[in-house]
Short mmCIF file of C-alpha atoms in Angstrom, two decimals:
data_model
loop_
_atom_site.label_atom_id
_atom_site.label_comp_id
_atom_site.label_asym_id
_atom_site.label_seq_id
_atom_site.Cartn_x
_atom_site.Cartn_y
_atom_site.Cartn_z
CA MET A 1 -34.14 -90.68 -72.31
CA THR A 2 -30.50 -91.26 -71.66
CA VAL A 3 -29.05 -94.80 -71.05
CA HIS A 4 -28.29 -93.81 -67.38
CA ALA A 5 -31.85 -92.72 -66.77
CA ASP A 6 -33.23 -95.82 -68.39
CA VAL A 7 -31.08 -98.13 -66.26
CA ALA A 8 -32.05 -96.26 -63.07
CA ARG A 9 -35.63 -96.45 -63.91
CA ARG A 10 -35.44 -100.20 -64.51
CA ARG A 11 -33.61 -100.64 -61.17
CA ILE A 12 -36.45 -98.93 -59.24
CA THR A 13 -39.08 -101.04 -61.02
CA GLU A 14 -37.19 -104.18 -60.07
CA LEU A 15 -36.94 -102.99 -56.53
CA LEU A 16 -40.66 -102.28 -56.41
CA GLY A 17 -41.20 -105.86 -57.51
CA SER A 18 -38.73 -107.67 -55.47
CA ALA A 19 -39.53 -105.94 -52.14
CA ASP A 20 -43.18 -105.42 -52.82
CA GLU A 21 -44.57 -106.88 -49.54
CA GLN A 22 -42.05 -104.97 -47.43
CA ILE A 23 -42.68 -101.66 -49.16
CA LEU A 24 -46.42 -102.15 -48.98
CA ARG A 25 -46.28 -102.91 -45.26
CA ARG A 26 -44.18 -99.90 -44.51
CA TRP A 27 -46.36 -97.69 -46.76
CA SER A 28 -49.54 -98.73 -44.97
CA THR A 29 -47.81 -98.09 -41.54
CA ILE A 30 -46.60 -94.58 -42.54
CA ALA A 31 -49.79 -93.61 -44.39
CA GLN A 32 -51.86 -95.02 -41.60
CA ALA A 33 -54.21 -96.76 -44.03
CA SER A 34 -55.14 -100.41 -44.56
CA ALA A 35 -52.82 -102.48 -46.74
CA ASP A 36 -55.72 -103.79 -48.73
CA GLU A 37 -56.70 -100.16 -49.68
CA LEU A 38 -53.18 -99.51 -51.02
CA ARG A 39 -52.38 -102.95 -52.55
CA GLU A 40 -54.57 -102.31 -55.64
CA LEU A 41 -52.95 -98.94 -56.17
CA TYR A 42 -49.52 -100.40 -55.73
CA GLN A 43 -50.23 -103.21 -58.24
CA ALA A 44 -51.57 -100.73 -60.74
CA LEU A 45 -48.52 -98.60 -60.32
CA ARG A 46 -46.20 -101.57 -60.79
CA ASN A 47 -48.10 -102.65 -63.95
CA SER A 48 -47.83 -99.30 -65.61
CA LEU A 49 -44.18 -98.92 -64.73
CA ALA A 50 -43.50 -102.39 -66.06
CA HIS A 51 -44.94 -101.26 -69.56
CA GLU A 52 -43.02 -98.75 -71.47
CA GLY A 53 -44.71 -95.44 -72.33
CA ASP A 54 -45.84 -94.08 -68.93
CA ASP A 55 -49.44 -95.08 -69.23
CA LEU A 56 -50.78 -94.02 -65.82
CA THR A 57 -54.51 -94.10 -66.71
CA ASP A 58 -55.23 -96.97 -64.36
CA VAL A 59 -53.24 -95.45 -61.48
CA ARG A 60 -54.98 -92.14 -61.95
CA GLY A 61 -58.46 -93.81 -61.94
CA LEU A 62 -57.67 -95.59 -58.69
CA LEU A 63 -56.23 -92.46 -57.28
CA ALA A 64 -59.44 -90.52 -58.06
CA GLU A 65 -61.43 -93.41 -56.39
CA LEU A 66 -59.25 -93.17 -53.32
CA SER A 67 -59.43 -89.40 -53.17
CA ARG A 68 -63.27 -89.56 -53.37
CA SER A 69 -63.64 -92.31 -50.74
CA ARG A 70 -61.26 -90.55 -48.28
CA ALA A 71 -63.02 -87.28 -48.87
CA ARG A 72 -66.34 -88.92 -47.90
CA GLN A 73 -64.64 -90.34 -44.75
CA GLY A 74 -63.74 -86.81 -43.70
CA TYR A 75 -60.05 -86.75 -44.68
CA THR A 76 -58.69 -83.41 -45.95
CA PRO A 77 -57.16 -83.37 -49.44
CA SER A 78 -53.76 -82.84 -47.72
CA ASP A 79 -54.14 -86.05 -45.78
CA THR A 80 -54.83 -87.96 -48.97
CA ALA A 81 -51.75 -86.35 -50.78
CA ARG A 82 -49.59 -87.10 -47.74
CA ALA A 83 -50.73 -90.73 -47.82
CA VAL A 84 -49.57 -90.94 -51.48
CA TYR A 85 -46.31 -89.05 -50.58
CA SER A 86 -45.52 -91.55 -47.88
CA LEU A 87 -44.84 -94.15 -50.60
CA LYS A 88 -41.60 -92.29 -51.24
CA GLU A 89 -40.41 -92.95 -47.70
CA ALA A 90 -41.31 -96.59 -47.94
CA VAL A 91 -39.45 -97.05 -51.28
CA TYR A 92 -36.43 -94.98 -49.98
CA GLU A 93 -35.88 -97.58 -47.26
CA SER A 94 -35.44 -100.27 -49.92
CA VAL A 95 -33.30 -97.97 -52.00
CA GLU A 96 -31.08 -97.46 -48.97
CA ASP A 97 -30.76 -101.14 -48.49
CA ASP A 98 -29.74 -101.45 -52.15
CA GLY A 99 -27.22 -98.66 -51.91
CA GLY A 100 -26.47 -98.50 -55.64
CA ALA A 101 -25.96 -95.34 -57.58
CA ASP A 102 -28.56 -96.43 -60.15
CA ALA A 103 -31.10 -97.05 -57.48
CA LEU A 104 -30.54 -93.52 -55.95
CA ARG A 105 -30.79 -91.80 -59.31
CA GLY A 106 -33.94 -93.78 -60.06
CA PHE A 107 -35.38 -92.62 -56.79
CA ILE A 108 -35.28 -89.08 -58.00
CA TRP A 109 -37.28 -89.98 -61.04
CA PHE A 110 -39.63 -92.04 -58.89
CA SER A 111 -40.11 -89.19 -56.42
CA ARG A 112 -41.07 -86.85 -59.22
CA LEU A 113 -43.64 -89.36 -60.43
CA ILE A 114 -45.16 -89.61 -56.99
CA ASP A 115 -45.31 -85.89 -56.65
CA ASP A 116 -47.45 -85.79 -59.83
CA LEU A 117 -49.73 -88.41 -58.44
CA GLY A 118 -50.09 -86.66 -55.11
CA LEU A 119 -51.03 -83.39 -56.84
CA TYR A 120 -53.48 -85.35 -59.05
CA THR A 121 -55.40 -86.36 -55.95
CA ILE A 122 -55.78 -82.71 -54.92
CA GLU A 123 -56.94 -81.87 -58.41
CA THR A 124 -59.60 -84.61 -58.20
CA PHE A 125 -60.74 -83.30 -54.94
CA ALA A 126 -61.01 -79.78 -56.23
CA THR A 127 -62.96 -80.87 -59.34
CA ALA A 128 -65.40 -82.88 -57.30
CA ARG A 129 -65.91 -79.84 -54.97
CA GLU A 130 -66.46 -77.58 -57.91
CA LYS A 131 -69.03 -79.81 -59.35
CA VAL A 132 -70.98 -79.95 -56.14
CA ILE A 133 -70.91 -76.08 -55.98
CA MET A 134 -72.14 -75.71 -59.54
CA ASP A 135 -74.98 -78.18 -58.88
CA GLN A 136 -76.06 -76.32 -55.85
CA ALA A 137 -76.01 -73.01 -57.54
CA GLU A 138 -78.29 -74.37 -60.25
CA GLN A 139 -80.64 -75.81 -57.68
CA LEU A 140 -80.75 -72.59 -55.88
CA LEU A 141 -81.67 -70.75 -58.91
CA GLU A 142 -84.59 -73.19 -59.55
CA LEU A 143 -86.08 -73.24 -56.06
CA SER A 144 -85.65 -69.68 -55.02
CA THR A 145 -88.44 -67.87 -56.91
CA PRO A 146 -91.98 -68.86 -55.95
CA VAL A 147 -94.76 -66.61 -57.18
CA VAL A 148 -97.67 -66.60 -54.80
CA LYS A 149 -101.17 -65.58 -55.57
CA LEU A 150 -102.46 -63.48 -52.64
CA TRP A 151 -105.85 -62.50 -54.00
CA GLU A 152 -107.68 -62.44 -57.18
CA GLY A 153 -105.52 -60.06 -59.36
CA ILE A 154 -102.76 -59.74 -56.76
CA VAL A 155 -99.61 -61.84 -56.82
CA ALA A 156 -96.50 -61.78 -54.53
CA VAL A 157 -92.95 -62.68 -55.02
CA PRO A 158 -91.09 -63.31 -51.65
CA LEU A 159 -87.44 -62.86 -52.33
CA VAL A 160 -85.00 -64.72 -50.09
CA GLY A 161 -81.26 -64.62 -50.18
CA THR A 162 -78.78 -62.42 -51.96
CA LEU A 163 -79.84 -61.04 -55.33
CA ASP A 164 -77.57 -61.11 -58.29
CA SER A 165 -78.09 -60.40 -62.05
CA ALA A 166 -78.80 -64.01 -62.88
CA ARG A 167 -81.35 -64.49 -60.10
CA THR A 168 -83.05 -61.14 -60.69
CA GLN A 169 -83.38 -61.97 -64.38
CA VAL A 170 -85.10 -65.26 -63.48
CA VAL A 171 -87.40 -63.54 -60.98
CA MET A 172 -88.25 -60.77 -63.39
CA GLU A 173 -89.13 -63.18 -66.25
CA LYS A 174 -91.16 -65.45 -64.01
CA LEU A 175 -93.12 -62.54 -62.34
CA LEU A 176 -94.02 -60.92 -65.68
CA GLN A 177 -95.06 -64.23 -67.25
CA ILE A 178 -97.28 -64.89 -64.23
CA LEU A 179 -98.83 -61.34 -64.61
CA VAL A 180 -99.81 -62.33 -68.19
CA ASP A 181 -101.01 -65.80 -67.29
CA THR A 182 -103.19 -64.78 -64.42
CA GLY A 183 -104.11 -61.35 -65.63
CA SER A 184 -103.09 -59.87 -62.33
CA GLU A 185 -102.78 -56.08 -62.21
CA HIS A 186 -101.01 -55.87 -58.92
CA ALA A 187 -97.75 -57.40 -57.73
CA VAL A 188 -96.01 -57.28 -54.37
CA ILE A 189 -92.22 -57.84 -54.35
CA ASP A 190 -91.34 -58.79 -50.77
CA ILE A 191 -87.73 -58.30 -49.80
CA THR A 192 -87.88 -59.38 -46.16
CA GLY A 193 -85.54 -62.16 -46.95
CA VAL A 194 -82.94 -60.14 -48.72
CA PRO A 195 -80.09 -59.39 -46.28
CA ALA A 196 -78.77 -56.33 -48.00
CA VAL A 197 -79.69 -53.98 -50.70
CA ASP A 198 -77.00 -52.13 -52.66
CA THR A 199 -77.18 -49.95 -55.75
CA GLN A 200 -77.04 -52.97 -58.09
CA VAL A 201 -80.00 -54.75 -56.32
CA ALA A 202 -81.96 -51.58 -56.25
CA GLN A 203 -81.33 -51.16 -60.00
CA HIS A 204 -82.61 -54.69 -60.62
CA LEU A 205 -85.73 -54.04 -58.48
CA LEU A 206 -86.49 -50.79 -60.31
CA LYS A 207 -86.17 -52.47 -63.71
CA THR A 208 -88.56 -55.22 -62.67
CA VAL A 209 -91.05 -52.50 -61.56
CA VAL A 210 -90.78 -50.50 -64.72
CA ALA A 211 -91.07 -53.57 -66.95
CA ALA A 212 -94.25 -54.59 -65.09
CA ARG A 213 -95.58 -51.06 -65.60
CA LEU A 214 -94.90 -51.24 -69.32
CA MET A 215 -97.07 -54.32 -69.44
CA GLY A 216 -99.84 -52.60 -67.49
CA ALA A 217 -99.36 -53.83 -63.90
CA GLU A 218 -98.38 -52.03 -60.79
CA CYS A 219 -95.71 -53.30 -58.43
CA VAL A 220 -95.38 -52.58 -54.69
CA ILE A 221 -92.12 -53.31 -52.91
CA SER A 222 -92.52 -54.46 -49.30
CA GLY A 223 -90.51 -55.90 -46.42
CA ILE A 224 -88.05 -52.97 -46.16
CA SER A 225 -86.38 -53.24 -42.82
CA PRO A 226 -85.16 -50.13 -40.91
CA GLN A 227 -81.54 -50.95 -41.85
CA ILE A 228 -82.34 -51.38 -45.48
CA ALA A 229 -84.23 -48.11 -45.52
CA HIS A 230 -81.28 -46.43 -43.92
CA THR A 231 -78.90 -47.99 -46.58
CA ILE A 232 -81.02 -46.90 -49.36
CA VAL A 233 -81.25 -43.33 -48.24
CA THR A 234 -77.55 -43.27 -47.50
CA LEU A 235 -76.69 -44.55 -50.90
CA GLY A 236 -78.95 -41.92 -52.51
CA ILE A 237 -81.08 -44.39 -54.34
CA GLU A 238 -84.23 -42.85 -55.80
CA PHE A 239 -87.30 -45.00 -55.86
CA GLY A 240 -89.33 -42.38 -57.56
CA ASP A 241 -93.02 -42.90 -57.49
CA ILE A 242 -92.77 -46.57 -56.69
CA VAL A 243 -94.81 -47.50 -53.72
CA THR A 244 -92.91 -49.14 -50.84
CA LYS A 245 -94.29 -50.54 -47.65
CA ALA A 246 -92.70 -51.90 -44.49
CA THR A 247 -94.52 -55.22 -44.29
CA LEU A 248 -96.22 -57.57 -46.70
CA ALA A 249 -99.55 -56.97 -44.71
CA ASP A 250 -99.36 -53.26 -45.39
CA ALA A 251 -98.66 -53.88 -49.16
CA LEU A 252 -101.59 -56.43 -49.34
CA ALA A 253 -103.94 -53.83 -47.60
CA TYR A 254 -102.74 -51.11 -50.08
CA THR A 255 -103.22 -53.27 -53.23
CA LEU A 256 -106.55 -54.45 -52.07
CA ARG A 257 -107.62 -50.82 -51.62
CA CYS A 258 -106.22 -49.99 -55.11
CA SER A 259 -108.25 -52.79 -56.69
CA GLY A 260 -111.32 -51.42 -55.01
CA ILE A 261 -111.92 -54.01 -52.49
CA GLU A 262 -113.07 -52.66 -49.20
CA PHE A 263 -112.76 -54.51 -45.94
CA SER A 264 -113.67 -53.60 -42.41
CA GLU A 265 -112.98 -55.12 -39.05
CA ARG A 266 -115.99 -56.64 -37.30
CA ARG A 267 -117.00 -54.46 -34.38
CA HIS A 268 -116.23 -56.27 -31.09
CA THR A 269 -119.24 -56.65 -28.78
CA ARG A 270 -118.49 -56.54 -25.14
CA ILE A 271 -119.83 -59.49 -23.28
CA ALA A 272 -119.68 -59.39 -19.50
CA VAL A 273 -119.31 -62.80 -17.85
CA ARG A 274 -119.47 -63.12 -14.09
CA THR A 275 -118.33 -66.33 -12.41
CA GLU A 276 -119.53 -67.10 -9.01
CA ASP A 277 -117.70 -68.98 -6.52
CA ALA A 278 -118.98 -72.42 -6.16
CA MET B 1 -96.96 -51.98 -98.09
CA GLU B 2 -99.24 -53.55 -95.60
CA ARG B 3 -101.85 -51.40 -93.93
CA VAL B 4 -102.85 -52.07 -90.32
CA PRO B 5 -106.70 -52.24 -89.99
CA ILE B 6 -108.26 -49.93 -87.47
CA LEU B 7 -111.45 -51.34 -85.88
CA LYS B 8 -114.17 -49.34 -84.23
CA LEU B 9 -116.01 -50.60 -81.18
CA GLY B 10 -118.49 -47.99 -79.82
CA ASP B 11 -116.39 -44.83 -79.22
CA ILE B 12 -113.19 -46.84 -79.04
CA LEU B 13 -110.77 -47.56 -81.80
CA ILE B 14 -108.87 -50.75 -81.71
CA ILE B 15 -105.56 -51.40 -83.58
CA SER B 16 -104.26 -55.01 -83.42
CA ILE B 17 -100.77 -55.12 -84.77
CA GLN B 18 -100.17 -58.63 -86.37
CA ILE B 19 -97.40 -57.77 -88.81
CA ASP B 20 -93.77 -56.78 -88.58
CA LEU B 21 -94.06 -53.02 -88.76
CA ASP B 22 -91.70 -51.19 -91.20
CA ASP B 23 -91.21 -47.48 -91.14
CA GLN B 24 -93.61 -46.84 -94.04
CA SER B 25 -96.53 -48.77 -92.48
CA VAL B 26 -95.96 -46.94 -89.14
CA LEU B 27 -96.28 -43.57 -90.81
CA ALA B 28 -99.32 -44.74 -92.77
CA LEU B 29 -100.89 -46.01 -89.52
CA GLN B 30 -100.39 -42.66 -87.83
CA GLU B 31 -102.12 -40.82 -90.61
CA ASP B 32 -104.98 -43.34 -90.88
CA LEU B 33 -105.49 -43.18 -87.11
CA ALA B 34 -105.64 -39.39 -87.02
CA ASP B 35 -108.26 -39.42 -89.69
CA ARG B 36 -110.31 -42.13 -87.95
CA VAL B 37 -110.21 -40.52 -84.56
CA VAL B 38 -111.67 -37.33 -85.97
CA SER B 39 -114.33 -39.03 -88.22
CA ALA B 40 -115.51 -41.49 -85.53
CA GLY B 41 -115.24 -39.07 -82.74
CA ALA B 42 -113.40 -41.67 -80.61
CA ARG B 43 -112.56 -41.02 -77.02
CA GLY B 44 -110.23 -43.92 -76.70
CA VAL B 45 -107.56 -45.81 -78.75
CA ILE B 46 -106.42 -49.24 -77.89
CA ILE B 47 -103.17 -50.68 -79.47
CA ASP B 48 -102.84 -54.38 -79.08
CA ILE B 49 -99.27 -55.63 -79.43
CA SER B 50 -99.70 -59.18 -77.98
CA ALA B 51 -98.51 -60.52 -81.30
CA VAL B 52 -95.40 -58.23 -81.52
CA GLU B 53 -92.12 -59.94 -80.59
CA ILE B 54 -89.74 -57.11 -81.31
CA ILE B 55 -90.04 -53.50 -80.45
CA ASP B 56 -87.30 -51.10 -81.42
CA SER B 57 -86.83 -47.45 -80.59
CA PHE B 58 -88.72 -46.33 -83.64
CA ILE B 59 -91.84 -48.30 -82.84
CA GLY B 60 -91.34 -47.13 -79.19
CA ARG B 61 -91.47 -43.58 -80.35
CA MET B 62 -94.48 -44.36 -82.46
CA PHE B 63 -96.51 -45.14 -79.43
CA ALA B 64 -95.58 -41.79 -77.81
CA THR B 65 -96.29 -39.93 -81.06
CA ILE B 66 -99.76 -41.65 -81.42
CA ALA B 67 -100.60 -40.99 -77.71
CA GLY B 68 -99.58 -37.25 -78.15
CA MET B 69 -101.63 -36.97 -81.30
CA CYS B 70 -104.66 -38.55 -79.85
CA ARG B 71 -104.53 -36.39 -76.69
CA MET B 72 -104.71 -33.39 -78.91
CA LEU B 73 -107.83 -34.90 -80.39
CA ASP B 74 -109.22 -35.53 -76.87
CA ALA B 75 -108.73 -39.41 -77.05
CA GLU B 76 -106.81 -41.58 -74.54
CA THR B 77 -104.34 -44.14 -75.80
CA VAL B 78 -103.71 -47.47 -74.08
CA VAL B 79 -101.06 -50.07 -75.15
CA VAL B 80 -102.19 -53.54 -74.20
CA GLY B 81 -100.75 -57.14 -74.27
CA MET B 82 -96.95 -56.42 -74.19
CA ARG B 83 -95.06 -59.60 -73.78
CA PRO B 84 -92.66 -60.03 -70.87
CA ALA B 85 -89.67 -60.43 -73.18
CA VAL B 86 -90.58 -57.22 -74.87
CA ALA B 87 -90.96 -55.45 -71.63
CA ILE B 88 -87.63 -56.61 -70.37
CA THR B 89 -85.80 -55.61 -73.53
CA LEU B 90 -87.34 -52.10 -73.44
CA VAL B 91 -86.26 -51.64 -69.87
CA GLU B 92 -82.75 -52.95 -70.47
CA LEU B 93 -82.54 -50.54 -73.55
CA GLY B 94 -83.69 -47.78 -71.18
CA LEU B 95 -86.64 -46.92 -73.38
CA SER B 96 -89.88 -45.80 -71.83
CA LEU B 97 -93.14 -45.28 -73.78
CA GLY B 98 -93.36 -41.76 -72.62
CA GLY B 99 -96.46 -41.51 -70.56
CA VAL B 100 -98.55 -43.96 -72.60
CA ARG B 101 -100.97 -45.99 -70.49
CA THR B 102 -100.68 -49.67 -70.48
CA ALA B 103 -102.85 -52.70 -69.65
CA LEU B 104 -102.30 -56.42 -69.42
CA ASN B 105 -104.85 -57.41 -72.07
CA LEU B 106 -107.54 -55.84 -74.30
CA GLU B 107 -110.33 -56.58 -71.72
CA LYS B 108 -108.48 -54.56 -69.01
CA GLY B 109 -107.58 -51.88 -71.60
CA VAL B 110 -111.29 -51.28 -72.36
CA ALA B 111 -112.10 -51.28 -68.60
CA LEU B 112 -109.39 -48.73 -68.08
CA LEU B 113 -110.75 -46.53 -70.80
CA ASP B 114 -114.36 -46.85 -69.26
CA HIS B 115 -113.00 -45.92 -65.91
CA LEU B 116 -111.28 -42.85 -67.25
CA GLY B 117 -114.52 -41.87 -69.12
CA ASP B 118 -116.48 -42.24 -65.86
CA ARG B 119 -114.27 -39.99 -64.01
CA GLY B 120 -114.62 -37.42 -66.74
CA THR B 121 -111.30 -35.90 -65.96
CA PRO B 122 -108.64 -37.76 -67.86
CA ARG B 123 -105.09 -36.89 -66.77
#
């Protein structure tokens, strides 16, 4: 650091100290935030500038806190960054009053520092957002795969949402494990809740069916909507000898028949009732 | 070399694989089994692999060979008790057991053989 830069820097630090109430007031006006909210941040900034070595840990901690609380209040990350940047404007007014070359040179340095801090609030915001997304993805994976017992020896897996490799893997493992645990020989994979079927999803479904077959169980795929049937044929996907049904009810009826359970509708008897006018 | 025991239950032969199979024991098993099918006049063979954690292509082919051999001797082969992890690995590797029948467990395997015997026309 040159002597010039050092002097300039000290000048700014002095200005921040001597005109603190004025700067803080201007800052809170421009940033449209309460002075109390900014005071702590301002103090921390002054403290870290007063000490040599650019230790901005406290300031960053406070900024992260500010970024989080403002995000919760519905501010966009740009708003928060803009609030931080407005400190430059407040300080510049004091620099203008001072008018010295040192102060002006110091302002450049100060401005760069504030830029970094402003960017840091955006970074904090993005990190927090990312964490939320990752947590949600994990939760989605956990709750999205129920295996339902439909009948003795028949289980169903209603799939909801888009299928990707990770989810299909979870579904496959869970289904096969349930087949072993319950000794079920029939499984129905219901894809009513799957919005679209592409070659990859079809591949995953086929793999699941083949794996179940290797273990000695038969799978039926149900819930194929007209659009999906159209897509599958257009894409030229071969389902081979895998049984597919339009609705879960059809699939259940089919699997029941396969396991040798017969059912019949009760014959309706006609009852004639005549009401007489009172 | 360890030999896999072959158990006889009525007219069904049961092989329960409890050890890690190496190539030698696989070949010995195939020979022993062919002999036993003929001497016992078996109409069904059940291979229980519920204790097997790893199946490679060689063992996969063994099932197909045994099944083909037994079919020549008029006996049906059923592989029972495959673990989910094993099934997933086989599918991922693109291996199939080449037309071997499968069942979830030994009990269902026996039931399957009985069912086939009743029909009298095994496929």
